[in-house]
Every structure is written in C-alpha cells, then in structure tokens.
Amino acid sequence: MPATQTSELARRIVDTAVELAEQSSWEAVRLHQVAAALGIGLDDVRCCFREKDELIDAWFERADDAVLQLADSGELAQLSPRERLFRLIMAWLDAQEAHREVSRQMIQSKLEPGHLHIQIPALMRISRTVQWMREGAGLQDAGVMRAVLETATTAIYLAAFVSWMGEDSAGSPRTRKLLSGLLAQAEAVMQACPGRAGKAGEKSIPRAL
C-alpha cells in the first residue's frame, strides 16, 4: 500500500477508534471493531498499527502536530518566550478538547500497574513533546541551564495537562489560569538569576521561561 494511502488509513483508524470510545470507553474498544466499522481487515489495521496502544501515540502525535503548525505560522514571532510557551502548551491541549474524556481514558490506560513496557515509552513521549514545545518557542539555553529549564518546562506542561484532564469547562479557563501563573512564576525566577536579567532601563526578554 502506498505511503499516502497508509497515512490516510491510519488517520481513519484513529478517528474511528476515538468515535467508538466516545460511544463506550477507550478500554472497551477492540481493533476488530475498528476494522469492522471501516470495512477493512485486521491485517489492514496491522499495516498501520502493531497494537492498540500505538493508536494512543498517534492520537497525541496530532497534538504535537498542532504545536508545530502554530510554531510555523508566524503568529508567535512578536511574543515573549513565556507567551509563546503558553500558546504552544494550550495548542497541544486544545487539539484534544473535542475528545477530552477519551484522552483522559487513554492516559489512565497507560498508568495501569504492571504496564512498564507502555509507561517507559510514554515518558519518552513526554520528553519529545516538551522538546518540540521548546523548539517552537525558540528557547536557546544550553548545558546545565538547558537541562534545568527542560525539567521546569516539563513540570509546568504536566501540571497543565493534569489540570486540563480534570476540567470540563469549554476553553479550559482554570487550566489557562494555572498555566499562565506557573509560567509567570518561572519567568520571575529566571529573571532573578545572575546574568539573566536585562540591564537597567532595558526591556527584559529572557531567552527561556
């Protein structure tokens, strides 16, 4: 099957699985049900996904895509790093808002005890997502400071994600308020670090948070 057709089929498989989960739950979805709903065989599903858990990865890849699309749009060019990170993290969350409950159930399935083979790759996925957010925000720190700021960004992103999963309001106002506050606190801490604040009288635009 040509790559373009495989990519389109993969998207349809994920869409169908999410729709079926909305009707019951993510736990209840089976790949043979997805295949039947699409009128394809299980071997067609296997050509795109080796197991059901890979559909979760594909679902969150879409949120990563939303982050990169926003970063490439030029909309963030005149914003401060803090504002860029806010927009990018919210873009990641907003990409899933129409199916928030299913996203929540997907995460819960990854947290089930005894699934280390799923949880370790999930940690790597978090790291990749944060890396793309930092790239999209144009952050430039290196060395030890980069590691510190990556850890801080990861903690802020995860705090926002946990808040978002527990919120049902359209537009996620509680999560937006939390995220804005956490980023502002992080920015204040970084500006207080020696050698990172702007000179007196200059408008300080920190390189990182």
PDB file of N, CA, C and O in Angstrom, residues 66-121:
ATOM      1  N   ALA A  66      -0.230  20.024  16.092  1.00  0.00           N
ATOM      2  CA  ALA A  66      -0.851  21.333  16.319  1.00  0.00           C
ATOM      3  C   ALA A  66       0.161  22.326  16.881  1.00  0.00           C
ATOM      4  O   ALA A  66       0.154  23.513  16.534  1.00  0.00           O
ATOM      5  N   VAL A  67       1.053  21.835  17.744  1.00  0.00           N
ATOM      6  CA  VAL A  67       2.109  22.683  18.303  1.00  0.00           C
ATOM      7  C   VAL A  67       3.026  23.196  17.198  1.00  0.00           C
ATOM      8  O   VAL A  67       3.332  24.394  17.115  1.00  0.00           O
ATOM      9  N   LEU A  68       3.463  22.295  16.327  1.00  0.00           N
ATOM     10  CA  LEU A  68       4.400  22.682  15.274  1.00  0.00           C
ATOM     11  C   LEU A  68       3.735  23.570  14.224  1.00  0.00           C
ATOM     12  O   LEU A  68       4.373  24.474  13.671  1.00  0.00           O
ATOM     13  N   GLN A  69       2.477  23.318  13.947  1.00  0.00           N
ATOM     14  CA  GLN A  69       1.763  24.168  12.992  1.00  0.00           C
ATOM     15  C   GLN A  69       1.656  25.597  13.512  1.00  0.00           C
ATOM     16  O   GLN A  69       1.830  26.561  12.757  1.00  0.00           O
ATOM     17  N   LEU A  70       1.385  25.731  14.808  1.00  0.00           N
ATOM     18  CA  LEU A  70       1.331  27.068  15.397  1.00  0.00           C
ATOM     19  C   LEU A  70       2.711  27.718  15.374  1.00  0.00           C
ATOM     20  O   LEU A  70       2.848  28.898  15.041  1.00  0.00           O
ATOM     21  N   ALA A  71       3.739  26.945  15.700  1.00  0.00           N
ATOM     22  CA  ALA A  71       5.103  27.487  15.706  1.00  0.00           C
ATOM     23  C   ALA A  71       5.512  27.970  14.319  1.00  0.00           C
ATOM     24  O   ALA A  71       6.218  28.978  14.188  1.00  0.00           O
ATOM     25  N   ASP A  72       5.062  27.269  13.285  1.00  0.00           N
ATOM     26  CA  ASP A  72       5.437  27.613  11.910  1.00  0.00           C
ATOM     27  C   ASP A  72       4.562  28.708  11.308  1.00  0.00           C
ATOM     28  O   ASP A  72       4.861  29.207  10.220  1.00  0.00           O
ATOM     29  N   SER A  73       3.492  29.074  12.004  1.00  0.00           N
ATOM     30  CA  SER A  73       2.522  30.007  11.427  1.00  0.00           C
ATOM     31  C   SER A  73       2.995  31.455  11.426  1.00  0.00           C
ATOM     32  O   SER A  73       2.446  32.289  10.708  1.00  0.00           O
ATOM     33  N   GLY A  74       3.986  31.765  12.256  1.00  0.00           N
ATOM     34  CA  GLY A  74       4.447  33.143  12.378  1.00  0.00           C
ATOM     35  C   GLY A  74       3.691  33.946  13.417  1.00  0.00           C
ATOM     36  O   GLY A  74       4.048  35.095  13.704  1.00  0.00           O
ATOM     37  N   GLU A  75       2.654  33.354  14.019  1.00  0.00           N
ATOM     38  CA  GLU A  75       1.841  34.083  14.995  1.00  0.00           C
ATOM     39  C   GLU A  75       2.590  34.396  16.286  1.00  0.00           C
ATOM     40  O   GLU A  75       2.197  35.300  17.027  1.00  0.00           O
ATOM     41  N   LEU A  76       3.658  33.649  16.558  1.00  0.00           N
ATOM     42  CA  LEU A  76       4.345  33.789  17.841  1.00  0.00           C
ATOM     43  C   LEU A  76       5.551  34.721  17.782  1.00  0.00           C
ATOM     44  O   LEU A  76       6.171  34.987  18.813  1.00  0.00           O
ATOM     45  N   ALA A  77       5.875  35.201  16.604  1.00  0.00           N
ATOM     46  CA  ALA A  77       7.142  35.908  16.400  1.00  0.00           C
ATOM     47  C   ALA A  77       7.332  37.104  17.329  1.00  0.00           C
ATOM     48  O   ALA A  77       8.443  37.359  17.804  1.00  0.00           O
ATOM     49  N   GLN A  78       6.288  37.849  17.597  1.00  0.00           N
ATOM     50  CA  GLN A  78       6.412  39.073  18.387  1.00  0.00           C
ATOM     51  C   GLN A  78       6.109  38.863  19.869  1.00  0.00           C
ATOM     52  O   GLN A  78       6.092  39.831  20.640  1.00  0.00           O
ATOM     53  N   LEU A  79       5.891  37.624  20.263  1.00  0.00           N
ATOM     54  CA  LEU A  79       5.558  37.339  21.657  1.00  0.00           C
ATOM     55  C   LEU A  79       6.812  37.032  22.468  1.00  0.00           C
ATOM     56  O   LEU A  79       7.842  36.635  21.928  1.00  0.00           O
ATOM     57  N   SER A  80       6.716  37.200  23.781  1.00  0.00           N
ATOM     58  CA  SER A  80       7.817  36.830  24.669  1.00  0.00           C
ATOM     59  C   SER A  80       7.891  35.307  24.762  1.00  0.00           C
ATOM     60  O   SER A  80       6.915  34.607  24.446  1.00  0.00           O
ATOM     61  N   PRO A  81       9.022  34.746  25.194  1.00  0.00           N
ATOM     62  CA  PRO A  81       9.122  33.292  25.357  1.00  0.00           C
ATOM     63  C   PRO A  81       8.020  32.717  26.247  1.00  0.00           C
ATOM     64  O   PRO A  81       7.488  31.647  25.964  1.00  0.00           O
ATOM     65  N   ARG A  82       7.691  33.430  27.327  1.00  0.00           N
ATOM     66  CA  ARG A  82       6.626  32.945  28.213  1.00  0.00           C
ATOM     67  C   ARG A  82       5.299  32.867  27.472  1.00  0.00           C
ATOM     68  O   ARG A  82       4.557  31.882  27.594  1.00  0.00           O
ATOM     69  N   GLU A  83       4.986  33.893  26.695  1.00  0.00           N
ATOM     70  CA  GLU A  83       3.729  33.899  25.946  1.00  0.00           C
ATOM     71  C   GLU A  83       3.726  32.826  24.865  1.00  0.00           C
ATOM     72  O   GLU A  83       2.691  32.209  24.601  1.00  0.00           O
ATOM     73  N   ARG A  84       4.892  32.593  24.253  1.00  0.00           N
ATOM     74  CA  ARG A  84       4.973  31.540  23.236  1.00  0.00           C
ATOM     75  C   ARG A  84       4.702  30.175  23.851  1.00  0.00           C
ATOM     76  O   ARG A  84       3.951  29.365  23.298  1.00  0.00           O
ATOM     77  N   LEU A  85       5.324  29.901  24.984  1.00  0.00           N
ATOM     78  CA  LEU A  85       5.103  28.609  25.638  1.00  0.00           C
ATOM     79  C   LEU A  85       3.649  28.437  26.045  1.00  0.00           C
ATOM     80  O   LEU A  85       3.082  27.350  25.916  1.00  0.00           O
ATOM     81  N   PHE A  86       3.041  29.511  26.532  1.00  0.00           N
ATOM     82  CA  PHE A  86       1.627  29.435  26.905  1.00  0.00           C
ATOM     83  C   PHE A  86       0.784  29.040  25.695  1.00  0.00           C
ATOM     84  O   PHE A  86      -0.043  28.123  25.768  1.00  0.00           O
ATOM     85  N   ARG A  87       1.001  29.714  24.584  1.00  0.00           N
ATOM     86  CA  ARG A  87       0.223  29.430  23.378  1.00  0.00           C
ATOM     87  C   ARG A  87       0.461  28.007  22.881  1.00  0.00           C
ATOM     88  O   ARG A  87      -0.476  27.316  22.451  1.00  0.00           O
ATOM     89  N   LEU A  88       1.702  27.548  22.939  1.00  0.00           N
ATOM     90  CA  LEU A  88       2.035  26.220  22.420  1.00  0.00           C
ATOM     91  C   LEU A  88       1.463  25.108  23.296  1.00  0.00           C
ATOM     92  O   LEU A  88       0.931  24.114  22.786  1.00  0.00           O
ATOM     93  N   ILE A  89       1.575  25.263  24.606  1.00  0.00           N
ATOM     94  CA  ILE A  89       1.024  24.240  25.505  1.00  0.00           C
ATOM     95  C   ILE A  89      -0.497  24.184  25.369  1.00  0.00           C
ATOM     96  O   ILE A  89      -1.094  23.107  25.317  1.00  0.00           O
ATOM     97  N   MET A  90      -1.135  25.348  25.282  1.00  0.00           N
ATOM     98  CA  MET A  90      -2.587  25.355  25.124  1.00  0.00           C
ATOM     99  C   MET A  90      -3.003  24.811  23.761  1.00  0.00           C
ATOM    100  O   MET A  90      -4.048  24.166  23.639  1.00  0.00           O
ATOM    101  N   ALA A  91      -2.186  25.024  22.736  1.00  0.00           N
ATOM    102  CA  ALA A  91      -2.492  24.452  21.420  1.00  0.00           C
ATOM    103  C   ALA A  91      -2.485  22.928  21.501  1.00  0.00           C
ATOM    104  O   ALA A  91      -3.323  22.254  20.882  1.00  0.00           O
ATOM    105  N   TRP A  92      -1.539  22.382  22.266  1.00  0.00           N
ATOM    106  CA  TRP A  92      -1.461  20.928  22.442  1.00  0.00           C
ATOM    107  C   TRP A  92      -2.720  20.403  23.130  1.00  0.00           C
ATOM    108  O   TRP A  92      -3.289  19.387  22.723  1.00  0.00           O
ATOM    109  N   LEU A  93      -3.164  21.107  24.145  1.00  0.00           N
ATOM    110  CA  LEU A  93      -4.363  20.688  24.872  1.00  0.00           C
ATOM    111  C   LEU A  93      -5.630  20.918  24.047  1.00  0.00           C
ATOM    112  O   LEU A  93      -6.513  20.054  23.990  1.00  0.00           O
ATOM    113  N   ASP A  94      -5.716  22.067  23.401  1.00  0.00           N
ATOM    114  CA  ASP A  94      -6.916  22.396  22.626  1.00  0.00           C
ATOM    115  C   ASP A  94      -7.140  21.416  21.478  1.00  0.00           C
ATOM    116  O   ASP A  94      -8.284  21.184  21.068  1.00  0.00           O
ATOM    117  N   ALA A  95      -6.056  20.841  20.959  1.00  0.00           N
ATOM    118  CA  ALA A  95      -6.180  19.891  19.852  1.00  0.00           C
ATOM    119  C   ALA A  95      -6.977  18.655  20.256  1.00  0.00           C
ATOM    120  O   ALA A  95      -7.506  17.941  19.402  1.00  0.00           O
ATOM    121  N   GLN A  96      -7.081  18.403  21.558  1.00  0.00           N
ATOM    122  CA  GLN A  96      -7.780  17.215  22.051  1.00  0.00           C
ATOM    123  C   GLN A  96      -9.123  17.533  22.705  1.00  0.00           C
ATOM    124  O   GLN A  96      -9.825  16.626  23.151  1.00  0.00           O
ATOM    125  N   GLU A  97      -9.467  18.807  22.774  1.00  0.00           N
ATOM    126  CA  GLU A  97     -10.614  19.202  23.598  1.00  0.00           C
ATOM    127  C   GLU A  97     -11.918  18.531  23.182  1.00  0.00           C
ATOM    128  O   GLU A  97     -12.749  18.197  24.031  1.00  0.00           O
ATOM    129  N   ALA A  98     -12.118  18.312  21.892  1.00  0.00           N
ATOM    130  CA  ALA A  98     -13.373  17.706  21.439  1.00  0.00           C
ATOM    131  C   ALA A  98     -13.548  16.287  21.972  1.00  0.00           C
ATOM    132  O   ALA A  98     -14.668  15.775  22.030  1.00  0.00           O
ATOM    133  N   HIS A  99     -12.435  15.662  22.362  1.00  0.00           N
ATOM    134  CA  HIS A  99     -12.489  14.285  22.878  1.00  0.00           C
ATOM    135  C   HIS A  99     -11.693  14.201  24.184  1.00  0.00           C
ATOM    136  O   HIS A  99     -10.896  13.293  24.382  1.00  0.00           O
ATOM    137  N   ARG A 100     -11.948  15.148  25.063  1.00  0.00           N
ATOM    138  CA  ARG A 100     -11.200  15.229  26.320  1.00  0.00           C
ATOM    139  C   ARG A 100     -11.339  13.956  27.154  1.00  0.00           C
ATOM    140  O   ARG A 100     -10.365  13.449  27.701  1.00  0.00           O
ATOM    141  N   GLU A 101     -12.557  13.432  27.255  1.00  0.00           N
ATOM    142  CA  GLU A 101     -12.778  12.245  28.081  1.00  0.00           C
ATOM    143  C   GLU A 101     -12.019  11.043  27.533  1.00  0.00           C
ATOM    144  O   GLU A 101     -11.444  10.253  28.296  1.00  0.00           O
ATOM    145  N   VAL A 102     -11.996  10.895  26.218  1.00  0.00           N
ATOM    146  CA  VAL A 102     -11.251   9.785  25.622  1.00  0.00           C
ATOM    147  C   VAL A 102      -9.755   9.947  25.889  1.00  0.00           C
ATOM    148  O   VAL A 102      -9.062   8.977  26.222  1.00  0.00           O
ATOM    149  N   SER A 103      -9.247  11.167  25.762  1.00  0.00           N
ATOM    150  CA  SER A 103      -7.832  11.413  26.066  1.00  0.00           C
ATOM    151  C   SER A 103      -7.526  11.037  27.509  1.00  0.00           C
ATOM    152  O   SER A 103      -6.488  10.435  27.810  1.00  0.00           O
ATOM    153  N   ARG A 104      -8.427  11.392  28.400  1.00  0.00           N
ATOM    154  CA  ARG A 104      -8.260  11.064  29.815  1.00  0.00           C
ATOM    155  C   ARG A 104      -8.201   9.547  30.006  1.00  0.00           C
ATOM    156  O   ARG A 104      -7.361   9.028  30.746  1.00  0.00           O
ATOM    157  N   GLN A 105      -9.085   8.831  29.326  1.00  0.00           N
ATOM    158  CA  GLN A 105      -9.110   7.373  29.437  1.00  0.00           C
ATOM    159  C   GLN A 105      -7.855   6.744  28.833  1.00  0.00           C
ATOM    160  O   GLN A 105      -7.355   5.733  29.339  1.00  0.00           O
ATOM    161  N   MET A 106      -7.343   7.334  27.773  1.00  0.00           N
ATOM    162  CA  MET A 106      -6.102   6.836  27.174  1.00  0.00           C
ATOM    163  C   MET A 106      -4.949   6.918  28.172  1.00  0.00           C
ATOM    164  O   MET A 106      -4.163   5.973  28.324  1.00  0.00           O
ATOM    165  N   ILE A 107      -4.847   8.056  28.849  1.00  0.00           N
ATOM    166  CA  ILE A 107      -3.784   8.232  29.840  1.00  0.00           C
ATOM    167  C   ILE A 107      -3.964   7.247  30.989  1.00  0.00           C
ATOM    168  O   ILE A 107      -2.996   6.637  31.468  1.00  0.00           O
ATOM    169  N   GLN A 108      -5.185   7.073  31.431  1.00  0.00           N
ATOM    170  CA  GLN A 108      -5.450   6.126  32.518  1.00  0.00           C
ATOM    171  C   GLN A 108      -5.023   4.713  32.135  1.00  0.00           C
ATOM    172  O   GLN A 108      -4.499   3.967  32.966  1.00  0.00           O
ATOM    173  N   SER A 109      -5.225   4.351  30.872  1.00  0.00           N
ATOM    174  CA  SER A 109      -4.839   3.007  30.433  1.00  0.00           C
ATOM    175  C   SER A 109      -3.325   2.825  30.483  1.00  0.00           C
ATOM    176  O   SER A 109      -2.827   1.725  30.746  1.00  0.00           O
ATOM    177  N   LYS A 110      -2.589   3.902  30.248  1.00  0.00           N
ATOM    178  CA  LYS A 110      -1.129   3.824  30.297  1.00  0.00           C
ATOM    179  C   LYS A 110      -0.607   3.761  31.729  1.00  0.00           C
ATOM    180  O   LYS A 110       0.522   3.327  31.968  1.00  0.00           O
ATOM    181  N   LEU A 111      -1.416   4.203  32.683  1.00  0.00           N
ATOM    182  CA  LEU A 111      -0.980   4.243  34.078  1.00  0.00           C
ATOM    183  C   LEU A 111      -1.345   2.986  34.859  1.00  0.00           C
ATOM    184  O   LEU A 111      -1.047   2.897  36.050  1.00  0.00           O
ATOM    185  N   GLU A 112      -1.986   2.031  34.203  1.00  0.00           N
ATOM    186  CA  GLU A 112      -2.364   0.802  34.898  1.00  0.00           C
ATOM    187  C   GLU A 112      -1.119   0.074  35.399  1.00  0.00           C
ATOM    188  O   GLU A 112      -0.110  -0.005  34.689  1.00  0.00           O
ATOM    189  N   PRO A 113      -1.158  -0.464  36.621  1.00  0.00           N
ATOM    190  CA  PRO A 113       0.004  -1.170  37.185  1.00  0.00           C
ATOM    191  C   PRO A 113       0.450  -2.339  36.307  1.00  0.00           C
ATOM    192  O   PRO A 113      -0.372  -3.010  35.680  1.00  0.00           O
ATOM    193  N   GLY A 114       1.766  -2.542  36.265  1.00  0.00           N
ATOM    194  CA  GLY A 114       2.309  -3.682  35.541  1.00  0.00           C
ATOM    195  C   GLY A 114       2.536  -3.461  34.066  1.00  0.00           C
ATOM    196  O   GLY A 114       2.890  -4.395  33.345  1.00  0.00           O
ATOM    197  N   HIS A 115       2.341  -2.226  33.588  1.00  0.00           N
ATOM    198  CA  HIS A 115       2.498  -1.945  32.166  1.00  0.00           C
ATOM    199  C   HIS A 115       3.754  -1.112  31.908  1.00  0.00           C
ATOM    200  O   HIS A 115       3.709  -0.095  31.222  1.00  0.00           O
ATOM    201  N   LEU A 116       4.877  -1.551  32.454  1.00  0.00           N
ATOM    202  CA  LEU A 116       6.120  -0.804  32.282  1.00  0.00           C
ATOM    203  C   LEU A 116       6.516  -0.689  30.815  1.00  0.00           C
ATOM    204  O   LEU A 116       7.120   0.303  30.401  1.00  0.00           O
ATOM    205  N   HIS A 117       6.181  -1.708  30.018  1.00  0.00           N
ATOM    206  CA  HIS A 117       6.523  -1.672  28.597  1.00  0.00           C
ATOM    207  C   HIS A 117       5.780  -0.558  27.876  1.00  0.00           C
ATOM    208  O   HIS A 117       6.182  -0.134  26.785  1.00  0.00           O
ATOM    209  N   ILE A 118       4.701  -0.076  28.474  1.00  0.00           N
ATOM    210  CA  ILE A 118       3.948   1.049  27.924  1.00  0.00           C
ATOM    211  C   ILE A 118       4.376   2.357  28.576  1.00  0.00           C
ATOM    212  O   ILE A 118       4.484   3.394  27.922  1.00  0.00           O
ATOM    213  N   GLN A 119       4.641   2.306  29.875  1.00  0.00           N
ATOM    214  CA  GLN A 119       4.912   3.526  30.635  1.00  0.00           C
ATOM    215  C   GLN A 119       6.273   4.137  30.320  1.00  0.00           C
ATOM    216  O   GLN A 119       6.410   5.362  30.277  1.00  0.00           O
ATOM    217  N   ILE A 120       7.286   3.300  30.098  1.00  0.00           N
ATOM    218  CA  ILE A 120       8.611   3.848  29.787  1.00  0.00           C
ATOM    219  C   ILE A 120       8.598   4.605  28.460  1.00  0.00           C
ATOM    220  O   ILE A 120       9.079   5.745  28.383  1.00  0.00           O
ATOM    221  N   PRO A 121       8.027   4.032  27.379  1.00  0.00           N
ATOM    222  CA  PRO A 121       7.916   4.821  26.138  1.00  0.00           C
ATOM    223  C   PRO A 121       7.074   6.083  26.322  1.00  0.00           C
ATOM    224  O   PRO A 121       7.322   7.097  25.665  1.00  0.00           O
TER     225      PRO A 121
END
